[in-house]
Amino acid sequence: MKICLFGASGFIGSNLALRLSESGAHEVQLCDVEDAKLRLRFENAPFAYEKVDISKDTDRVDELVRNADLVFDLAAFVHPAMFMSKPLDVVKLNFFDCLNVIQSCVRHNKRLIHFSTSEVYGKTGGSDASFKENETDLILGPIENQRWIYSCAKQLLDRMIFAYGVEQGLNYTLVRPFNFVGPLMDKFAKNWDRSDNPRVFANFMSSLVYDRPLQLVDGGQSRRCFTYIDDAISALEAIVAHPNEMNRQIVNVGNPRNEATIADFAQLMADTYVKHFDPSARPVIKSVASSDFYGKGYEDCDRRMPDISKLTSIGWQPQFGLEETVMKSMQYFVQNKTRLVELLGE
Ligand code: NAD
Ligand code: UGA
């Protein structure tokens, strides 16, 4: 099968690209605005990369979609700090530019796997129930809380993809990732920057390596289910391999057994770092107000617990527990620090 990935050099894209290529079953075309993570992931193995900016190269995007059997759309701005500092850029890329890719899939009748987000569910509204793709209400805060702009842009695109399926027969799967963690997630941030700091694992990893305090936003009582990237990629492979069962489905990808508060996650990372990587380290964990960390307009998703029955029904189960997820992810960053900084900056 000919598979085309947009956003292929991101965290998920680079890990997925390697696995799809290694399977030998597919011809894989990798498109992004840059290829640093692909170079890191593939090391010396060859890969088919083309520099394609989905916001500008619309004719080329259309050609690439026409030539493919399956299209993955992974291109997005994903850091919560950016939802606050550059909300219009987030909507432009995550909604309007991705819409071009989706419309090409409609035009050429191509199967699409589009990346939505667990953040679409928003807040729990006090419920303890896990998030179900076809049942759970999507609860976002007021407009002035700009944190929700990413969720809202992604939600509108989800609704349009659904409508393209109903009205024009688009074959698609909407994937909702729940806090994937692992090699090549974001990057080290030597100096913490409010406008573009990475997601929580990379933030804490940077703090440990550069001997800065790990910062718990508003005390770190929100909860997440951390999913090891290898489990996530296996789920994506299962989705690719079950086109009929997964067609016109929204699918949560996450590990419900790996739930932790952010405070507990920080403690686990700090303990793991001292025990396995730097016995002389003395990590400090401190609480910080969200208004200082992200600026005005931040509001959190209090809990994200996925219902994964759609994926278990096709035989997928996550394999990596929380300790192993943290250990393996940290190991990659520590062992590859020099190369990561060289290729991705810090
Ligand atoms: P990422 O930031 O690592 O990757 C995004 C990629 O998109 C980057 O390589 C970037 O260069 C590329 N890109 C940006 N602008 C582009 C453009 N104009 N044209 C082409 N490519 C462009 O993010 P990720 O974690 O790999 O996420 C991939 C997708 O999954 C996104 O849609 C994201 O919203 C979604 N998602 C991810 C997670 C997660 O746990 N990682 C969770 C929820 C949703
Ligand atoms: C992110 C973004 O929505 C998307 O990238 C993606 O859709 C989603 O993760 C996902 O991975 O599923 P969020 O989980 O809030 O959302 O982002 P993180 O930056 O990973 O933050 C997780 C939690 O840790 C939040 O409660 C945040 O306030 C907290 N945090 C973050 C800290 O306490 N300290 C930090 O240094 C960073």
Tab-separated table of C-alpha atoms in Angstrom, residues 143-305:
chain	number	residue	atom	x	y	z
A	143	ILE	CA	-13.953	31.904	25.102
A	144	GLU	CA	-11.616	34.120	27.128
A	145	ASN	CA	-9.899	30.972	28.366
A	146	GLN	CA	-7.820	30.596	25.227
A	147	ARG	CA	-6.543	27.194	26.232
A	148	TRP	CA	-9.658	25.740	24.605
A	149	ILE	CA	-8.978	27.152	21.147
A	150	TYR	CA	-6.956	24.069	20.123
A	151	SER	CA	-9.662	21.721	21.320
A	152	CYS	CA	-12.346	23.786	19.598
A	153	ALA	CA	-10.478	23.946	16.246
A	154	LYS	CA	-9.846	20.197	16.377
A	155	GLN	CA	-13.470	19.541	17.320
A	156	LEU	CA	-14.829	21.487	14.342
A	157	LEU	CA	-12.548	19.530	12.024
A	158	ASP	CA	-13.738	16.249	13.604
A	159	ARG	CA	-17.312	17.336	12.908
A	160	MET	CA	-16.493	18.243	9.302
A	161	ILE	CA	-14.724	14.925	8.694
A	162	PHE	CA	-17.777	13.151	10.089
A	163	ALA	CA	-19.996	15.212	7.764
A	164	TYR	CA	-17.765	14.443	4.752
A	165	GLY	CA	-18.276	10.763	5.591
A	166	VAL	CA	-22.050	11.149	5.729
A	167	GLU	CA	-22.498	13.463	2.739
A	168	GLN	CA	-19.643	12.535	0.411
A	169	GLY	CA	-18.609	9.022	1.452
A	170	LEU	CA	-15.174	9.896	2.872
A	171	ASN	CA	-13.501	6.835	4.395
A	172	TYR	CA	-11.718	7.908	7.546
A	173	THR	CA	-10.633	7.086	11.071
A	174	LEU	CA	-10.351	9.882	13.631
A	175	VAL	CA	-7.653	9.032	16.176
A	176	ARG	CA	-7.769	10.579	19.668
A	177	PRO	CA	-4.373	10.183	21.383
A	178	PHE	CA	-4.155	10.304	25.174
A	179	ASN	CA	-0.807	11.780	26.254
A	180	PHE	CA	1.701	9.692	24.349
A	181	VAL	CA	5.214	9.705	25.830
A	182	GLY	CA	8.497	8.350	24.484
A	183	PRO	CA	11.534	8.901	22.279
A	184	LEU	CA	11.486	12.105	20.235
A	185	MET	CA	8.675	13.717	22.174
A	186	ASP	CA	9.179	17.470	21.785
A	187	LYS	CA	12.721	18.481	22.815
A	188	PHE	CA	14.947	19.638	25.633
A	189	ALA	CA	14.260	23.186	26.744
A	190	LYS	CA	17.370	24.601	28.391
A	191	ASN	CA	15.735	27.868	29.330
A	192	TRP	CA	12.091	27.688	30.243
A	193	ASP	CA	10.009	29.959	27.983
A	194	ARG	CA	6.380	30.730	28.751
A	195	SER	CA	5.404	31.179	25.100
A	196	ASP	CA	6.608	27.799	23.829
A	197	ASN	CA	7.495	25.321	26.527
A	198	PRO	CA	7.039	21.638	25.652
A	199	ARG	CA	4.539	19.118	26.971
A	200	VAL	CA	4.838	17.829	30.488
A	201	PHE	CA	7.210	14.861	30.055
A	202	ALA	CA	9.694	16.931	28.008
A	203	ASN	CA	9.349	19.829	30.420
A	204	PHE	CA	10.154	17.669	33.450
A	205	MET	CA	12.958	15.880	31.553
A	206	SER	CA	14.509	19.266	30.706
A	207	SER	CA	14.193	20.397	34.328
A	208	LEU	CA	15.981	17.279	35.564
A	209	VAL	CA	18.803	17.470	33.038
A	210	TYR	CA	19.361	21.225	33.469
A	211	ASP	CA	18.870	21.147	37.228
A	212	ARG	CA	15.817	23.415	37.317
A	213	PRO	CA	12.775	22.840	39.585
A	214	LEU	CA	10.003	20.681	38.143
A	215	GLN	CA	7.007	23.017	38.059
A	216	LEU	CA	3.568	21.710	39.026
A	217	VAL	CA	0.912	23.889	37.453
A	218	ASP	CA	-1.632	24.812	40.157
A	219	GLY	CA	-0.317	22.025	42.392
A	220	GLY	CA	-0.354	19.273	39.742
A	221	GLN	CA	-3.671	17.695	40.758
A	222	SER	CA	-4.941	17.154	37.186
A	223	ARG	CA	-4.709	13.581	35.966
A	224	ARG	CA	-3.513	12.086	32.707
A	225	CYS	CA	-3.173	8.561	31.317
A	226	PHE	CA	0.350	8.343	29.911
A	227	THR	CA	0.684	6.029	26.916
A	228	TYR	CA	4.023	4.678	25.744
A	229	ILE	CA	4.652	5.534	22.103
A	230	ASP	CA	5.320	1.888	21.081
A	231	ASP	CA	1.837	0.937	22.321
A	232	ALA	CA	0.400	3.902	20.439
A	233	ILE	CA	2.131	2.909	17.206
A	234	SER	CA	0.857	-0.675	17.582
A	235	ALA	CA	-2.654	0.750	17.908
A	236	LEU	CA	-2.162	2.740	14.701
A	237	GLU	CA	-0.922	-0.389	12.931
A	238	ALA	CA	-4.040	-2.226	14.108
A	239	ILE	CA	-6.202	0.603	12.737
A	240	VAL	CA	-4.410	0.400	9.368
A	241	ALA	CA	-4.911	-3.376	9.329
A	242	HIS	CA	-8.676	-3.169	10.052
A	243	PRO	CA	-10.003	-0.724	7.450
A	244	ASN	CA	-13.580	-1.979	7.577
A	245	GLU	CA	-14.031	-2.173	11.351
A	246	MET	CA	-12.306	1.194	11.821
A	247	ASN	CA	-13.998	3.000	8.934
A	248	ARG	CA	-15.887	6.183	9.885
A	249	GLN	CA	-14.940	5.616	13.506
A	250	ILE	CA	-13.551	7.932	16.151
A	251	VAL	CA	-11.024	5.926	18.162
A	252	ASN	CA	-9.409	6.671	21.529
A	253	VAL	CA	-5.779	5.551	21.773
A	254	GLY	CA	-4.595	5.495	25.372
A	255	ASN	CA	-3.653	3.415	28.369
A	256	PRO	CA	-6.314	3.647	31.099
A	257	ARG	CA	-4.075	1.727	33.521
A	258	ASN	CA	-1.385	4.439	33.415
A	259	GLU	CA	-3.292	7.194	35.164
A	260	ALA	CA	-1.398	9.559	37.470
A	261	THR	CA	-1.763	13.040	38.882
A	262	ILE	CA	0.876	15.380	37.485
A	263	ALA	CA	2.334	15.684	41.007
A	264	ASP	CA	2.780	11.891	41.203
A	265	PHE	CA	4.191	11.827	37.667
A	266	ALA	CA	6.793	14.467	38.646
A	267	GLN	CA	7.771	12.455	41.716
A	268	LEU	CA	8.086	9.270	39.648
A	269	MET	CA	10.296	11.022	37.093
A	270	ALA	CA	12.454	12.598	39.805
A	271	ASP	CA	12.899	9.256	41.634
A	272	THR	CA	13.655	7.393	38.392
A	273	TYR	CA	16.211	10.006	37.372
A	274	VAL	CA	18.096	9.847	40.671
A	275	LYS	CA	17.966	6.049	40.889
A	276	HIS	CA	18.953	5.209	37.311
A	277	PHE	CA	20.619	8.214	35.689
A	278	ASP	CA	22.201	10.625	38.183
A	279	PRO	CA	22.496	9.523	41.830
A	280	SER	CA	23.972	12.910	42.746
A	281	ALA	CA	20.924	14.859	41.483
A	282	ARG	CA	18.639	16.538	44.037
A	283	PRO	CA	15.470	17.367	42.059
A	284	VAL	CA	13.208	20.094	43.416
A	285	ILE	CA	9.466	19.971	42.738
A	286	LYS	CA	7.478	23.156	43.278
A	287	SER	CA	3.980	24.436	42.597
A	288	VAL	CA	3.417	27.405	40.304
A	289	ALA	CA	0.259	29.351	39.446
A	290	SER	CA	-1.084	28.614	35.947
A	291	SER	CA	-1.273	32.375	35.316
A	292	ASP	CA	2.505	32.580	35.868
A	293	PHE	CA	3.282	29.388	33.940
A	294	TYR	CA	1.018	29.839	30.911
A	295	GLY	CA	-0.294	33.394	31.300
A	296	LYS	CA	-3.888	34.555	31.595
A	297	GLY	CA	-6.582	32.339	30.072
A	298	TYR	CA	-5.348	28.882	31.053
A	299	GLU	CA	-7.808	26.337	32.308
A	300	ASP	CA	-7.044	22.633	32.612
A	301	CYS	CA	-8.596	19.345	31.575
A	302	ASP	CA	-8.987	17.889	35.074
A	303	ARG	CA	-8.925	14.241	34.020
A	304	ARG	CA	-8.665	12.236	30.798
A	305	MET	CA	-9.591	8.597	31.082
